[in-house]
XYZ file of C-alpha atoms in Angstrom:
489
model
C -11.084 2.556 -36.206
C -9.740 5.158 -33.797
C -11.788 3.316 -31.026
C -10.608 0.086 -31.749
C -6.996 1.227 -32.159
C -7.418 2.843 -28.453
C -8.966 -0.361 -26.579
C -6.425 -2.343 -28.640
C -3.591 -0.115 -26.993
C -5.080 -0.658 -23.525
C -5.644 -4.524 -24.122
C -1.869 -5.102 -25.240
C -0.536 -3.004 -22.366
C -2.786 -4.609 -19.660
C -1.515 -8.321 -21.346
C 2.332 -7.257 -20.698
C 1.856 -5.781 -17.570
C -0.099 -9.051 -16.457
C 2.541 -11.329 -17.796
C 5.204 -8.973 -16.857
C 6.847 -10.593 -20.268
C 8.360 -6.359 -20.310
C 9.301 -3.755 -17.756
C 6.115 -1.401 -17.198
C 8.327 1.530 -18.387
C 8.427 -0.227 -22.019
C 4.849 -1.420 -22.412
C 3.429 2.078 -20.698
C 5.419 4.212 -23.330
C 5.740 1.750 -25.952
C 2.897 0.243 -27.164
C 1.298 3.799 -27.531
C 3.993 5.029 -29.535
C 3.470 2.336 -31.975
C -0.298 2.912 -31.565
C 0.122 7.049 -32.573
C 2.032 5.920 -35.616
C -0.282 3.428 -36.510
C -3.063 5.844 -36.438
C -1.467 8.271 -39.130
C -0.042 10.679 -36.819
C 3.637 12.343 -37.874
C 6.721 12.318 -35.816
C 5.804 16.158 -35.117
C 2.326 15.158 -33.574
C 3.503 12.540 -31.385
C 6.359 14.616 -30.352
C 3.358 16.931 -28.999
C 1.389 14.197 -27.403
C 4.545 13.141 -25.284
C 5.462 16.403 -24.608
C 1.997 17.187 -23.159
C 1.559 14.082 -21.210
C 4.870 14.258 -19.507
C 3.699 17.772 -18.265
C 0.615 16.544 -16.651
C 2.457 14.160 -14.749
C 5.727 15.924 -13.787
C 4.253 17.145 -10.561
C 3.197 14.136 -9.582
C 6.642 12.358 -10.426
C 8.311 15.195 -8.452
C 6.157 14.507 -5.443
C 7.069 11.078 -5.478
C 10.932 11.591 -5.879
C 11.402 13.265 -3.328
C 8.884 11.745 -0.670
C 10.859 8.697 -0.949
C 14.143 10.349 -0.322
C 12.640 12.074 2.413
C 11.005 9.242 4.244
C 13.843 7.563 3.578
C 16.351 9.340 5.515
C 14.063 9.572 8.294
C 14.142 5.781 8.723
C 17.701 5.964 8.201
C 18.076 8.490 11.240
C 16.292 6.052 13.357
C 12.955 8.237 13.502
C 10.124 5.466 13.381
C 12.650 3.075 15.630
C 10.939 3.902 19.049
C 7.899 3.777 17.494
C 8.133 0.093 16.172
C 9.892 -1.092 19.595
C 7.128 0.607 21.554
C 4.376 -1.034 19.853
C 6.493 -4.646 19.777
C 6.904 -3.860 23.595
C 3.282 -3.387 24.350
C 2.051 -6.334 22.257
C 2.648 -8.552 25.141
C 1.288 -12.129 25.044
C -2.473 -12.023 24.523
C -2.985 -12.975 21.111
C -5.974 -9.950 20.474
C -3.350 -7.779 21.563
C -0.707 -9.171 19.400
C -2.952 -8.453 16.391
C -4.315 -5.414 17.163
C -0.217 -4.606 17.846
C 0.596 -5.716 14.452
C -1.675 -3.792 12.450
C -0.842 -0.542 14.595
C 2.702 -1.110 13.693
C 1.968 -1.707 10.035
C -0.074 1.446 9.738
C 3.013 3.294 11.608
C 5.386 1.581 9.080
C 3.630 2.500 6.076
C 3.772 6.307 6.696
C 6.763 6.546 4.199
C 4.033 4.535 1.561
C 6.718 2.087 0.244
C 4.763 -1.813 0.970
C 7.879 -3.431 0.661
C 9.054 -1.319 3.947
C 6.330 -1.767 5.687
C 6.549 -5.686 5.386
C 10.189 -5.911 5.883
C 9.655 -4.024 8.763
C 6.317 -5.496 10.243
C 6.789 -9.321 9.333
C 10.238 -9.730 10.956
C 9.127 -8.176 14.352
C 6.244 -9.368 15.056
C 6.807 -13.224 13.561
C 8.492 -14.314 16.530
C 6.246 -13.618 19.076
C 3.462 -15.191 16.228
C 6.046 -18.706 16.269
C 5.963 -18.670 20.117
C 2.326 -17.984 20.922
C 1.488 -20.513 18.197
C -0.757 -17.914 16.147
C -1.378 -18.448 12.618
C 1.050 -16.764 10.409
C -2.015 -16.084 7.958
C -3.428 -13.671 10.784
C 0.151 -12.221 10.891
C -0.151 -11.318 7.081
C -3.718 -10.369 7.051
C -3.152 -7.713 10.034
C 0.167 -6.837 8.088
C -1.668 -6.259 4.925
C -4.749 -4.527 6.532
C -3.056 -1.649 8.285
C -0.468 -1.197 5.123
C -3.676 -1.294 2.932
C -5.457 1.665 4.424
C -2.490 3.681 4.880
C -1.801 3.248 0.768
C -3.963 6.204 0.309
C -1.718 8.716 1.493
C -0.839 10.998 -1.295
C 3.103 9.988 -1.604
C 1.523 6.416 -2.255
C 1.638 4.571 -5.610
C -2.407 4.481 -6.621
C -2.867 8.123 -5.176
C 0.061 9.333 -7.031
C -1.133 7.217 -10.279
C -4.735 8.762 -9.684
C -3.507 12.358 -9.528
C -1.448 11.756 -13.003
C -4.395 10.425 -14.589
C -6.794 13.188 -13.604
C -4.215 16.083 -13.842
C -5.173 17.344 -9.968
C -2.288 17.539 -6.870
C -2.293 14.121 -5.060
C -3.532 16.029 -2.442
C -6.527 17.299 -3.574
C -7.700 13.667 -3.999
C -6.789 12.686 -0.620
C -7.686 15.425 1.824
C -11.605 14.765 1.378
C -10.561 10.990 2.066
C -8.800 11.448 5.555
C -12.168 11.005 7.714
C -12.574 7.653 5.424
C -8.647 6.527 5.766
C -9.258 7.443 9.657
C -12.286 4.991 9.592
C -10.045 2.702 7.928
C -7.326 2.567 10.308
C -10.281 2.337 12.941
C -11.871 -0.767 10.603
C -8.684 -2.436 10.360
C -7.508 -2.552 13.983
C -11.311 -3.744 15.153
C -10.817 -6.979 12.219
C -7.134 -7.253 13.973
C -8.721 -7.557 17.360
C -11.559 -10.154 16.118
C -9.140 -12.174 14.617
C -6.563 -12.318 17.607
C -9.698 -13.351 19.523
C -10.565 -16.118 17.039
C -6.956 -17.540 17.182
C -7.133 -17.301 21.232
C -10.429 -19.395 21.155
C -8.208 -21.953 18.360
C -5.233 -21.769 20.663
C -7.404 -23.034 23.401
C -8.873 -25.840 21.329
C -5.565 -27.152 20.467
C -4.231 -27.306 24.308
C -7.582 -29.353 25.286
C -6.233 -31.571 22.421
C -8.274 -30.956 19.617
C -6.774 -32.081 16.340
C -9.043 -30.339 13.987
C -7.964 -26.727 15.603
C -4.270 -27.631 14.474
C -3.457 -25.294 11.097
C -0.302 -25.732 9.057
C 0.736 -21.730 9.629
C 0.915 -22.369 13.196
C 3.533 -23.541 15.769
C 0.855 -24.712 17.917
C 0.071 -28.536 18.109
C -1.895 -31.050 20.091
C 0.740 -32.284 22.864
C 3.438 -29.963 22.321
C 4.760 -27.074 20.209
C 7.154 -27.909 16.940
C 10.257 -26.216 16.812
C 10.404 -23.029 15.152
C 14.449 -22.651 15.148
C 16.591 -24.254 12.342
C 13.724 -25.000 10.177
C 11.547 -22.149 10.451
C 11.208 -18.642 8.269
C 12.410 -15.098 9.166
C 12.739 -13.793 12.537
C 11.686 -17.484 14.372
C 12.226 -17.565 17.741
C 13.843 -20.362 20.367
C 15.229 -23.803 18.753
C 13.355 -26.310 21.179
C 9.641 -27.361 21.343
C 7.663 -25.553 24.742
C 4.490 -26.555 25.961
C 1.149 -25.876 24.222
C -0.255 -22.799 23.644
C -3.485 -22.291 25.087
C -6.206 -18.927 24.318
C -8.389 -18.565 27.169
C -7.233 -16.429 30.304
C -3.926 -15.098 29.126
C -2.718 -14.733 32.872
C -2.991 -18.502 33.503
C -2.382 -20.148 30.729
C 1.124 -21.790 29.352
C 1.254 -18.885 26.440
C 1.720 -16.739 29.336
C 4.707 -18.448 30.420
C 6.030 -17.696 27.001
C 5.705 -13.760 27.382
C 9.189 -12.875 28.607
C 10.970 -15.210 26.229
C 8.886 -13.679 23.295
C 9.412 -10.151 24.374
C 13.405 -10.542 23.723
C 13.341 -12.022 20.332
C 10.452 -9.540 19.343
C 12.047 -6.749 20.631
C 15.550 -7.299 18.790
C 13.599 -8.572 15.913
C 12.307 -4.884 15.891
C 13.809 -2.892 12.920
C 16.428 -0.322 13.321
C 18.377 1.506 10.562
C 20.519 -0.793 8.408
C 23.788 1.078 9.227
C 24.063 2.308 13.427
C 26.322 5.001 12.202
C 23.628 6.390 10.304
C 21.306 7.091 13.446
C 20.539 10.377 14.863
C 18.613 9.714 18.618
C 19.572 13.227 19.394
C 17.621 14.462 16.612
C 14.596 12.562 17.360
C 12.360 15.045 18.246
C 13.799 17.689 15.609
C 13.251 15.146 12.818
C 9.579 14.612 14.456
C 8.976 17.915 14.168
C 10.122 18.298 10.400
C 7.684 15.023 9.666
C 4.798 16.666 11.069
C 5.806 20.322 9.872
C 5.724 18.830 6.476
C 2.455 16.787 6.434
C 0.901 19.871 8.209
C 1.873 21.866 4.915
C 0.757 19.107 2.530
C -2.873 19.137 4.431
C -3.051 22.917 4.434
C -1.819 23.020 0.839
C 0.265 25.841 1.963
C 2.617 24.854 -0.937
C 2.491 22.031 -3.901
C 3.258 18.717 -2.486
C 6.417 18.407 -4.548
C 7.730 21.545 -3.234
C 6.753 20.779 0.571
C 8.822 17.484 -0.054
C 11.642 19.085 -1.617
C 12.095 21.488 0.883
C 11.717 18.749 3.506
C 14.254 16.294 2.134
C 16.958 19.274 1.675
C 16.332 20.193 5.199
C 16.488 16.399 6.416
C 19.909 16.207 4.819
C 20.958 19.478 6.389
C 19.946 18.428 9.630
C 20.840 14.900 9.964
C 24.104 14.613 7.806
C 26.764 17.144 7.039
C 28.961 17.007 4.304
C 28.539 16.541 0.224
C 29.649 12.427 0.846
C 27.344 11.785 3.533
C 24.568 13.488 1.615
C 25.262 12.217 -1.522
C 25.035 8.918 0.193
C 21.977 9.347 1.488
C 20.169 9.999 -1.788
C 22.010 7.612 -3.441
C 20.654 4.826 -1.080
C 17.124 5.558 -2.300
C 17.672 6.355 -5.334
C 16.762 3.238 -7.030
C 13.081 2.679 -5.969
C 12.605 6.320 -6.201
C 13.620 6.427 -9.878
C 11.763 3.348 -11.160
C 8.653 5.069 -9.635
C 9.128 8.185 -11.075
C 10.272 6.714 -14.392
C 7.226 4.612 -14.496
C 4.813 7.731 -13.694
C 6.558 9.380 -16.958
C 5.819 6.710 -19.048
C 2.656 6.936 -17.644
C 2.161 10.489 -18.953
C 3.291 9.517 -22.299
C 0.377 6.938 -22.305
C -1.974 9.371 -21.251
C -0.627 12.057 -23.528
C -1.184 9.826 -26.958
C -4.503 8.696 -25.749
C -5.419 12.152 -25.392
C -3.996 14.001 -28.063
C -4.630 11.281 -30.582
C -8.192 11.230 -29.759
C -8.382 7.448 -28.982
C -9.556 8.113 -25.696
C -12.840 10.006 -26.655
C -13.708 7.426 -29.334
C -13.155 4.990 -26.695
C -15.462 6.784 -24.253
C -18.026 7.132 -26.665
C -18.124 3.273 -27.864
C -17.881 2.354 -23.947
C -20.947 4.878 -23.217
C -22.950 3.288 -25.771
C -22.975 0.242 -23.783
C -23.635 1.790 -20.176
C -27.097 1.895 -19.399
C -28.008 5.748 -18.318
C -29.824 4.483 -15.206
C -26.574 3.150 -13.695
C -23.949 5.731 -14.950
C -24.970 8.546 -12.165
C -23.634 5.361 -9.684
C -20.503 4.808 -11.661
C -17.947 6.215 -8.655
C -20.140 3.901 -5.980
C -19.982 0.915 -8.553
C -16.147 1.202 -8.564
C -15.797 1.852 -5.233
C -17.569 -1.511 -4.058
C -15.422 -3.508 -6.475
C -11.901 -1.821 -5.947
C -11.035 -4.616 -3.636
C -11.902 -7.810 -5.938
C -10.467 -5.763 -8.951
C -7.304 -5.442 -7.389
C -6.771 -9.236 -8.424
C -7.458 -8.404 -12.066
C -5.378 -4.941 -12.579
C -2.208 -4.021 -10.825
C -1.606 -0.355 -9.949
C -0.217 0.723 -13.776
C -2.754 -1.241 -15.585
C -6.148 0.552 -13.566
C -4.984 3.866 -13.123
C -3.293 4.417 -16.425
C -5.098 1.974 -18.296
C -8.767 1.403 -16.913
C -9.207 4.759 -14.926
C -8.767 6.971 -18.043
C -11.727 5.150 -19.868
C -14.286 5.191 -16.639
C -13.317 8.717 -16.380
C -14.111 9.260 -20.219
C -17.232 7.570 -19.578
C -18.484 9.053 -16.478
C -17.831 12.319 -18.494
C -20.540 11.578 -20.950
C -22.828 12.046 -17.925
C -21.586 14.575 -15.893
C -19.493 12.472 -13.196
C -16.445 13.840 -12.069
C -13.231 12.556 -12.978
C -12.301 13.117 -9.381
C -14.562 11.023 -7.882
C -14.136 8.244 -9.472
C -10.499 8.610 -8.876
C -11.334 8.866 -5.093
C -13.637 5.827 -5.043
C -10.701 3.742 -6.771
C -8.572 4.727 -4.082
C -10.473 3.370 -1.628
C -9.911 -0.422 -2.857
C -7.996 -0.738 -6.124
C -4.410 -1.468 -5.031
C -4.652 0.174 -1.596
C -6.233 -1.837 0.537
C -6.567 -4.504 -2.150
C -3.063 -4.357 -3.018
C -1.477 -7.009 -0.473
C -3.878 -9.069 -2.040
C -2.764 -8.708 -5.800
C -0.397 -10.952 -7.143
C 0.300 -7.945 -9.754
C 2.311 -6.342 -6.947
C 6.229 -7.403 -5.992
C 5.371 -6.003 -2.201
C 2.648 -8.663 -2.479
C 5.329 -11.702 -3.174
C 7.518 -9.877 -0.196
C 4.501 -10.111 2.138
C 3.875 -13.724 1.685
C 7.318 -15.186 1.552
C 8.182 -13.023 4.791
C 5.226 -14.742 6.534
C 6.136 -18.261 4.987
C 2.883 -18.624 3.671
C 0.652 -19.959 0.525
C -0.431 -17.514 -1.903
C -3.505 -19.325 -2.026
C -4.489 -19.270 1.464
C -3.361 -15.550 2.103
C -5.873 -14.194 -0.504
C -8.357 -16.569 0.468
C -8.035 -15.789 4.382
C -7.445 -11.899 3.593
C -9.617 -10.711 1.000
C -13.386 -11.254 2.757
C -11.609 -8.768 5.479
C -10.125 -6.416 3.208
C -12.826 -5.816 1.263
C -15.031 -5.047 4.539
C -12.421 -2.645 5.362
C -12.973 -1.185 1.981
C -16.437 -0.882 2.041
C -16.501 0.719 5.551
C -14.061 3.138 4.127
C -16.415 3.966 1.183
C -19.377 4.202 3.405
C -17.671 7.026 5.149
C -16.269 8.913 2.178
C -20.160 8.749 1.157
C -21.732 10.285 4.446
C -19.046 12.715 4.702
C -19.706 13.763 0.700
C -16.641 13.207 -0.300
C -18.209 10.488 -2.952
C -21.455 11.003 -4.144
C -23.461 7.973 -4.105
C -25.520 9.058 -6.823
C -24.083 11.517 -9.273
C -26.760 14.296 -10.541
């Protein structure tokens, strides 16, 4: 009975999250509370479950709150603007270089762990170059998605924060062993971007030679000319008059090269800066950079808990960049909405975890599930979870997976001595990290395809294979470095 109630609770939560009938907070907190009372628990017992669950996630929620505020202040002060402008300037007019620069820009922009911010920075900055060179916007969306995906493993990113809340450890403890895999992921993403750029160069050369079969809807390049990208195109489009056909062979001798000077100007002007120039603090650039480096160093070295690191960093950032109560309060309020939505979701997840654990549902579910898992396969559970991470992003959003599926996997693994930390880390290498830019269950996904003006289905088909390949490469590095066991003993 308890096992069925537990599975039913998870199923209802997943259905509500999938169909987006209610806010995540209602699904994560409301459904388990109802289930707890249906199971026959008294109000005082349910209150104890909730208190215990909230205590387990308060540290992660606090870290996420101050991390968003801190990086938001750094962005307001213009810390990331020189990096953005430099990457866009160096992109030039060669498709492989443009594609690599796109991924590098996404990597840099995703340091704050916010997918929406990354897409708002990277796509408008690079779209003018893609339109002027005739490169496919599907390549743009894929390159941006890969850069953001590999960086989403950061401890202040949503999936890692959720995994830490579920396992009951610091996000830092999950992330640090995966740093080599994440670095490898960045390299793999850049390599894929380079390959896609070379493929675009070949395609553009065919278009220039009159091959109509090489023309794609997501590109401005057409046989015999180029469609206008001014009045009717999406965000960041360049000039309004057709130009010569794009070519792809030798970058210095093709018509593409003649567009280089034109592309630099709109691309650079499209590079994002702070919304209000009055907030910029160019004279404090190196001070802010040192503060970010010091914060990340303290986080990696575990000098203090992550929430304390970001709390202190946020205080210093406000004091250094904005003087006076009104200016400081305005900066906090500017980033409060996004921060509180995530914090509220994490606290609601604490209610879910507390009820499932305290009521005994999760244990009953694990026992039932363990009976159907072949004993011979269970030691490889972390590896299986890692391999399936990217495709599972199509089925499970971050809340549904990390607060609904992962707890059950942890309990199943516990029956056979598989570490909860290893299962969480394996999940972090694909599920809603590298896989989040193809997940229709996240809001940032729609922002990406909307800004790039690409079809949802085409984007998923174009990116899923590359995202899965990068994720598998990261998993392989994690296994080789011993962060994740290939076979739990």
